XYZ file of C-alpha atoms in Angstrom:
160
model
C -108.766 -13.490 -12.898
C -112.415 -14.498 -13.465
C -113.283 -13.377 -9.906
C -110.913 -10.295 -10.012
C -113.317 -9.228 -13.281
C -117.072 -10.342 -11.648
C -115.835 -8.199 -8.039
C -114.928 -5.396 -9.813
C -117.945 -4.882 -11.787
C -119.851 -6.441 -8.613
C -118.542 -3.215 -6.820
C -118.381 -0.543 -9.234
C -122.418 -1.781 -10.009
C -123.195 -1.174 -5.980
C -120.812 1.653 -5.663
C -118.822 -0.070 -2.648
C -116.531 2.691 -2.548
C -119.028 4.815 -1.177
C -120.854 2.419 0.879
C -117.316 2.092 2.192
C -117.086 5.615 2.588
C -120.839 5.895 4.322
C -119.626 3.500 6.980
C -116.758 5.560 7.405
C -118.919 8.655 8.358
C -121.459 6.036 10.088
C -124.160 6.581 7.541
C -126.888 4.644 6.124
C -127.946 5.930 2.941
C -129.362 3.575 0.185
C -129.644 5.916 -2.650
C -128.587 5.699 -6.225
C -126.476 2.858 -7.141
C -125.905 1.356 -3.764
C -130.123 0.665 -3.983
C -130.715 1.016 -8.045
C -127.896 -1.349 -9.040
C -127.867 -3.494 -11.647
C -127.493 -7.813 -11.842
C -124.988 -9.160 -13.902
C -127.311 -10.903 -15.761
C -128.289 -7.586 -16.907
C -125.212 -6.424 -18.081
C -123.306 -7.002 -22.183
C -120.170 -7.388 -21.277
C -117.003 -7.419 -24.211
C -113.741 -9.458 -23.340
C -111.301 -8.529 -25.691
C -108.568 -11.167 -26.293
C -109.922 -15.146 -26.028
C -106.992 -17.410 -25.199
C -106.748 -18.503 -21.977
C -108.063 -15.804 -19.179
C -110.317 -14.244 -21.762
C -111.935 -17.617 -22.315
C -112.093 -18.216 -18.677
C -113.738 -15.213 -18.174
C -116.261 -14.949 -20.633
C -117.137 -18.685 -19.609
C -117.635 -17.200 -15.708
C -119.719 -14.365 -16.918
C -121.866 -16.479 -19.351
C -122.472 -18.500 -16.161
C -123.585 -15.733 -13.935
C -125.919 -14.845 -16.906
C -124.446 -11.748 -18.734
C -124.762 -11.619 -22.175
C -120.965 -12.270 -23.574
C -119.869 -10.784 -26.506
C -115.939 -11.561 -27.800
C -112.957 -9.911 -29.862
C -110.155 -11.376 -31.252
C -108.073 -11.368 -34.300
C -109.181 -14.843 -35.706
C -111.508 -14.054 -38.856
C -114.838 -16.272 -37.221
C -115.391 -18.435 -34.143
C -117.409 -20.503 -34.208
C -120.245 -20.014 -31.668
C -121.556 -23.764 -31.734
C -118.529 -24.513 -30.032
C -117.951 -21.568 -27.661
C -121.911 -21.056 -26.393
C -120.424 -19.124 -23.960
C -119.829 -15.933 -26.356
C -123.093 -14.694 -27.956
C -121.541 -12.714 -30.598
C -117.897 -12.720 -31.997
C -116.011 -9.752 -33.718
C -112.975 -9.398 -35.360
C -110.572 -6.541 -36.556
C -112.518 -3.982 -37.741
C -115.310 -4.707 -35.668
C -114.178 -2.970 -32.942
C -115.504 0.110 -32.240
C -119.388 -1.675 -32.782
C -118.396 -4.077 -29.785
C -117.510 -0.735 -27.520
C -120.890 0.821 -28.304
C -122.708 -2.440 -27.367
C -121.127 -3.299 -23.884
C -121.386 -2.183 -20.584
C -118.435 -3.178 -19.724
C -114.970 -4.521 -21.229
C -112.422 -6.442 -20.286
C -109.298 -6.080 -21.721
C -107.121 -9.775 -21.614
C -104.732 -8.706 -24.537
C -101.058 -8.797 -24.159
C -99.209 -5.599 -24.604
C -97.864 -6.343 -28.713
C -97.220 -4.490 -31.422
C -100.876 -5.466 -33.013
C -102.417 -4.646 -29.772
C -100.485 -1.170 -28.626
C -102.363 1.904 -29.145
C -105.541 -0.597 -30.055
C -107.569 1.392 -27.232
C -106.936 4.932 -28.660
C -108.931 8.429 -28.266
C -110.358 7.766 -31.894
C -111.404 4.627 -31.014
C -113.085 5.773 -27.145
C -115.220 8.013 -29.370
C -117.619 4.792 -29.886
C -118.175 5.064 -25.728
C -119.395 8.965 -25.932
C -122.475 8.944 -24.386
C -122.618 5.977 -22.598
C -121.110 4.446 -19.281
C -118.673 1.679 -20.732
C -116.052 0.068 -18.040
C -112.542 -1.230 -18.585
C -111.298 -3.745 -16.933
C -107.810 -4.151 -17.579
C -105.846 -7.168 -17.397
C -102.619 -6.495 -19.373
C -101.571 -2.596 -19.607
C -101.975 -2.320 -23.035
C -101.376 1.208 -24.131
C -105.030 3.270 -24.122
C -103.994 6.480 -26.028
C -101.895 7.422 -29.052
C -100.660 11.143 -27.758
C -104.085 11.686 -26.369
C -103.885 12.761 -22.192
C -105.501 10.543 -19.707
C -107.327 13.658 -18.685
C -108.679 13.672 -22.351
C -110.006 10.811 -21.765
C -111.659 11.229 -18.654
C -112.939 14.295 -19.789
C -114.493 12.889 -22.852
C -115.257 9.203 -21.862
C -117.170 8.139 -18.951
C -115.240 5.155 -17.541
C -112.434 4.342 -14.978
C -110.334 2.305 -15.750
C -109.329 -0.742 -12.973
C -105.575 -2.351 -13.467
Protein backbone atom coordinates (compact mmCIF):
# COMPACT_ATOMS: atom_id res chain seq x y z
CA UNK A 1 0.00 0.00 0.00
CA UNK A 2 3.01 2.19 0.89
CA UNK A 3 4.12 2.16 -2.78
CA UNK A 4 0.49 2.38 -4.16
CA UNK A 5 0.42 5.93 -1.92
CA UNK A 6 4.31 7.32 -2.89
CA UNK A 7 3.31 6.39 -7.05
CA UNK A 8 0.32 8.09 -6.88
CA UNK A 9 1.47 11.27 -5.52
CA UNK A 10 4.85 10.51 -7.55
CA UNK A 11 2.52 10.86 -10.67
CA UNK A 12 -0.08 13.24 -9.91
CA UNK A 13 3.28 15.64 -8.73
CA UNK A 14 4.80 15.07 -12.55
CA UNK A 15 1.46 14.97 -14.16
CA UNK A 16 2.15 11.41 -15.86
CA UNK A 17 -1.16 11.41 -17.26
CA UNK A 18 -0.26 13.95 -19.58
CA UNK A 19 3.21 13.04 -20.22
CA UNK A 20 1.36 9.85 -21.09
CA UNK A 21 -0.87 11.66 -23.18
CA UNK A 22 2.18 13.85 -24.93
CA UNK A 23 3.72 10.57 -26.01
CA UNK A 24 0.55 9.62 -27.32
CA UNK A 25 0.46 12.66 -29.75
CA UNK A 26 4.47 12.24 -30.02
CA UNK A 27 5.18 15.42 -28.16
CA UNK A 28 7.84 16.71 -26.05
CA UNK A 29 6.71 19.41 -23.96
CA UNK A 30 8.26 20.02 -20.44
CA UNK A 31 6.04 22.67 -19.15
CA UNK A 32 4.23 23.11 -15.92
CA UNK A 33 4.21 20.25 -13.65
CA UNK A 34 5.88 17.69 -15.81
CA UNK A 35 9.21 20.35 -15.40
CA UNK A 36 8.05 22.48 -12.07
CA UNK A 37 7.20 19.43 -9.95
CA UNK A 38 7.65 19.08 -6.62
CA UNK A 39 10.02 16.29 -4.29
CA UNK A 40 8.40 14.47 -1.76
CA UNK A 41 10.50 15.75 0.65
CA UNK A 42 8.74 18.86 -0.03
CA UNK A 43 5.45 17.81 0.49
CA UNK A 44 3.09 17.63 4.39
CA UNK A 45 1.42 14.84 3.89
CA UNK A 46 -1.78 13.67 6.54
CA UNK A 47 -2.51 9.81 6.89
CA UNK A 48 -5.60 9.51 8.54
CA UNK A 49 -6.08 6.21 10.46
CA UNK A 50 -2.56 4.67 12.17
CA UNK A 51 -2.93 0.93 12.66
CA UNK A 52 -1.34 -1.09 10.42
CA UNK A 53 -1.16 0.43 6.62
CA UNK A 54 -1.41 3.92 8.01
CA UNK A 55 1.65 3.24 10.12
CA UNK A 56 3.36 1.65 7.27
CA UNK A 57 2.81 4.44 5.29
CA UNK A 58 3.60 7.29 7.21
CA UNK A 59 6.90 5.29 8.16
CA UNK A 60 7.63 5.09 4.03
CA UNK A 61 6.92 8.72 3.60
CA UNK A 62 8.94 9.87 6.70
CA UNK A 63 11.70 7.90 4.93
CA UNK A 64 11.50 9.53 1.59
CA UNK A 65 11.60 12.82 3.65
CA UNK A 66 8.01 14.31 3.73
CA UNK A 67 7.00 15.88 6.64
CA UNK A 68 4.26 13.32 8.29
CA UNK A 69 1.57 14.52 10.12
CA UNK A 70 -1.15 11.75 11.74
CA UNK A 71 -4.97 11.39 12.80
CA UNK A 72 -6.50 9.04 14.81
CA UNK A 73 -8.99 8.69 17.51
CA UNK A 74 -6.51 7.91 20.43
CA UNK A 75 -6.42 11.19 22.69
CA UNK A 76 -2.14 11.62 22.29
CA UNK A 77 0.63 9.57 20.68
CA UNK A 78 3.33 9.78 21.71
CA UNK A 79 5.87 11.14 19.18
CA UNK A 80 9.12 9.84 21.07
CA UNK A 81 8.02 6.62 20.06
CA UNK A 82 6.57 7.10 16.55
CA UNK A 83 9.47 9.75 15.08
CA UNK A 84 8.03 8.96 12.05
CA UNK A 85 4.81 11.34 12.56
CA UNK A 86 5.80 14.99 13.23
CA UNK A 87 2.59 16.06 14.58
CA UNK A 88 -0.45 13.99 15.90
CA UNK A 89 -4.21 15.07 15.97
CA UNK A 90 -7.12 13.74 17.30
CA UNK A 91 -11.00 14.20 16.99
CA UNK A 92 -11.63 17.56 16.68
CA UNK A 93 -8.51 18.33 15.17
CA UNK A 94 -9.48 17.57 11.97
CA UNK A 95 -10.23 20.10 9.79
CA UNK A 96 -6.56 21.98 11.04
CA UNK A 97 -4.75 18.72 9.66
CA UNK A 98 -6.70 19.27 6.06
CA UNK A 99 -5.56 22.89 5.87
CA UNK A 100 -1.92 21.87 6.63
CA UNK A 101 -1.33 18.94 4.08
CA UNK A 102 -0.74 18.58 0.66
CA UNK A 103 -1.91 15.57 0.50
CA UNK A 104 -4.02 12.87 2.57
CA UNK A 105 -4.30 9.56 2.78
CA UNK A 106 -7.21 8.09 3.94
CA UNK A 107 -6.40 4.29 5.75
CA UNK A 108 -9.74 4.32 7.82
CA UNK A 109 -12.15 1.52 7.64
CA UNK A 110 -15.60 2.30 6.49
CA UNK A 111 -17.46 2.42 10.46
CA UNK A 112 -19.98 4.08 11.90
CA UNK A 113 -17.32 6.67 13.66
CA UNK A 114 -15.66 7.06 10.40
CA UNK A 115 -18.81 7.35 7.73
CA UNK A 116 -19.58 10.73 6.60
CA UNK A 117 -16.08 11.81 8.54
CA UNK A 118 -14.95 13.40 5.04
CA UNK A 119 -18.08 15.61 4.53
CA UNK A 120 -18.73 18.98 2.39
CA UNK A 121 -18.53 20.93 5.82
CA UNK A 122 -15.53 19.46 6.60
CA UNK A 123 -13.76 19.91 2.62
CA UNK A 124 -14.41 23.59 3.37
CA UNK A 125 -10.87 23.54 5.36
CA UNK A 126 -9.26 22.56 1.60
CA UNK A 127 -10.90 25.85 -0.20
CA UNK A 128 -8.20 27.45 -1.62
CA UNK A 129 -5.64 25.10 -1.70
CA UNK A 130 -4.64 21.89 -3.76
CA UNK A 131 -5.12 19.04 -1.06
CA UNK A 132 -5.05 15.22 -2.51
CA UNK A 133 -6.90 12.15 -1.29
CA UNK A 134 -5.65 9.15 -1.43
CA UNK A 135 -8.08 6.67 -0.57
CA UNK A 136 -7.52 3.40 0.83
CA UNK A 137 -10.88 2.24 2.30
CA UNK A 138 -14.13 3.93 0.59
CA UNK A 139 -15.17 5.65 3.42
CA UNK A 140 -18.16 7.75 2.63
CA UNK A 141 -16.87 11.58 1.48
CA UNK A 142 -20.24 13.48 1.57
CA UNK A 143 -23.33 13.68 3.78
CA UNK A 144 -26.09 14.56 0.84
CA UNK A 145 -23.55 16.80 -0.73
CA UNK A 146 -22.96 15.76 -4.88
CA UNK A 147 -19.60 14.66 -5.98
CA UNK A 148 -19.91 17.45 -8.47
CA UNK A 149 -20.20 19.77 -5.34
CA UNK A 150 -17.28 18.77 -4.46
CA UNK A 151 -15.33 19.04 -7.41
CA UNK A 152 -16.72 22.21 -7.99
CA UNK A 153 -15.78 23.60 -4.68
CA UNK A 154 -12.60 21.56 -3.73
CA UNK A 155 -9.61 21.20 -5.77
CA UNK A 156 -8.64 17.51 -5.45
CA UNK A 157 -9.25 14.09 -7.19
CA UNK A 158 -9.72 11.66 -5.44
CA UNK A 159 -7.59 8.09 -6.30
CA UNK A 160 -9.40 4.65 -4.96
Amino acid sequence: MSEYVVSNIINFERNAFEINQNQKMKQWKVDGKIDEHRAIFDLTVGILGLGNIGDRVARTLNYMGAVVFGYGRRPTLNLEENPHISKYFSNNMLPQLLRECDYVVNTLPETQESKGLLNGDLLENCKGMYVTFIVIYATNTNDGSSSSDLSDDFLFPVYF
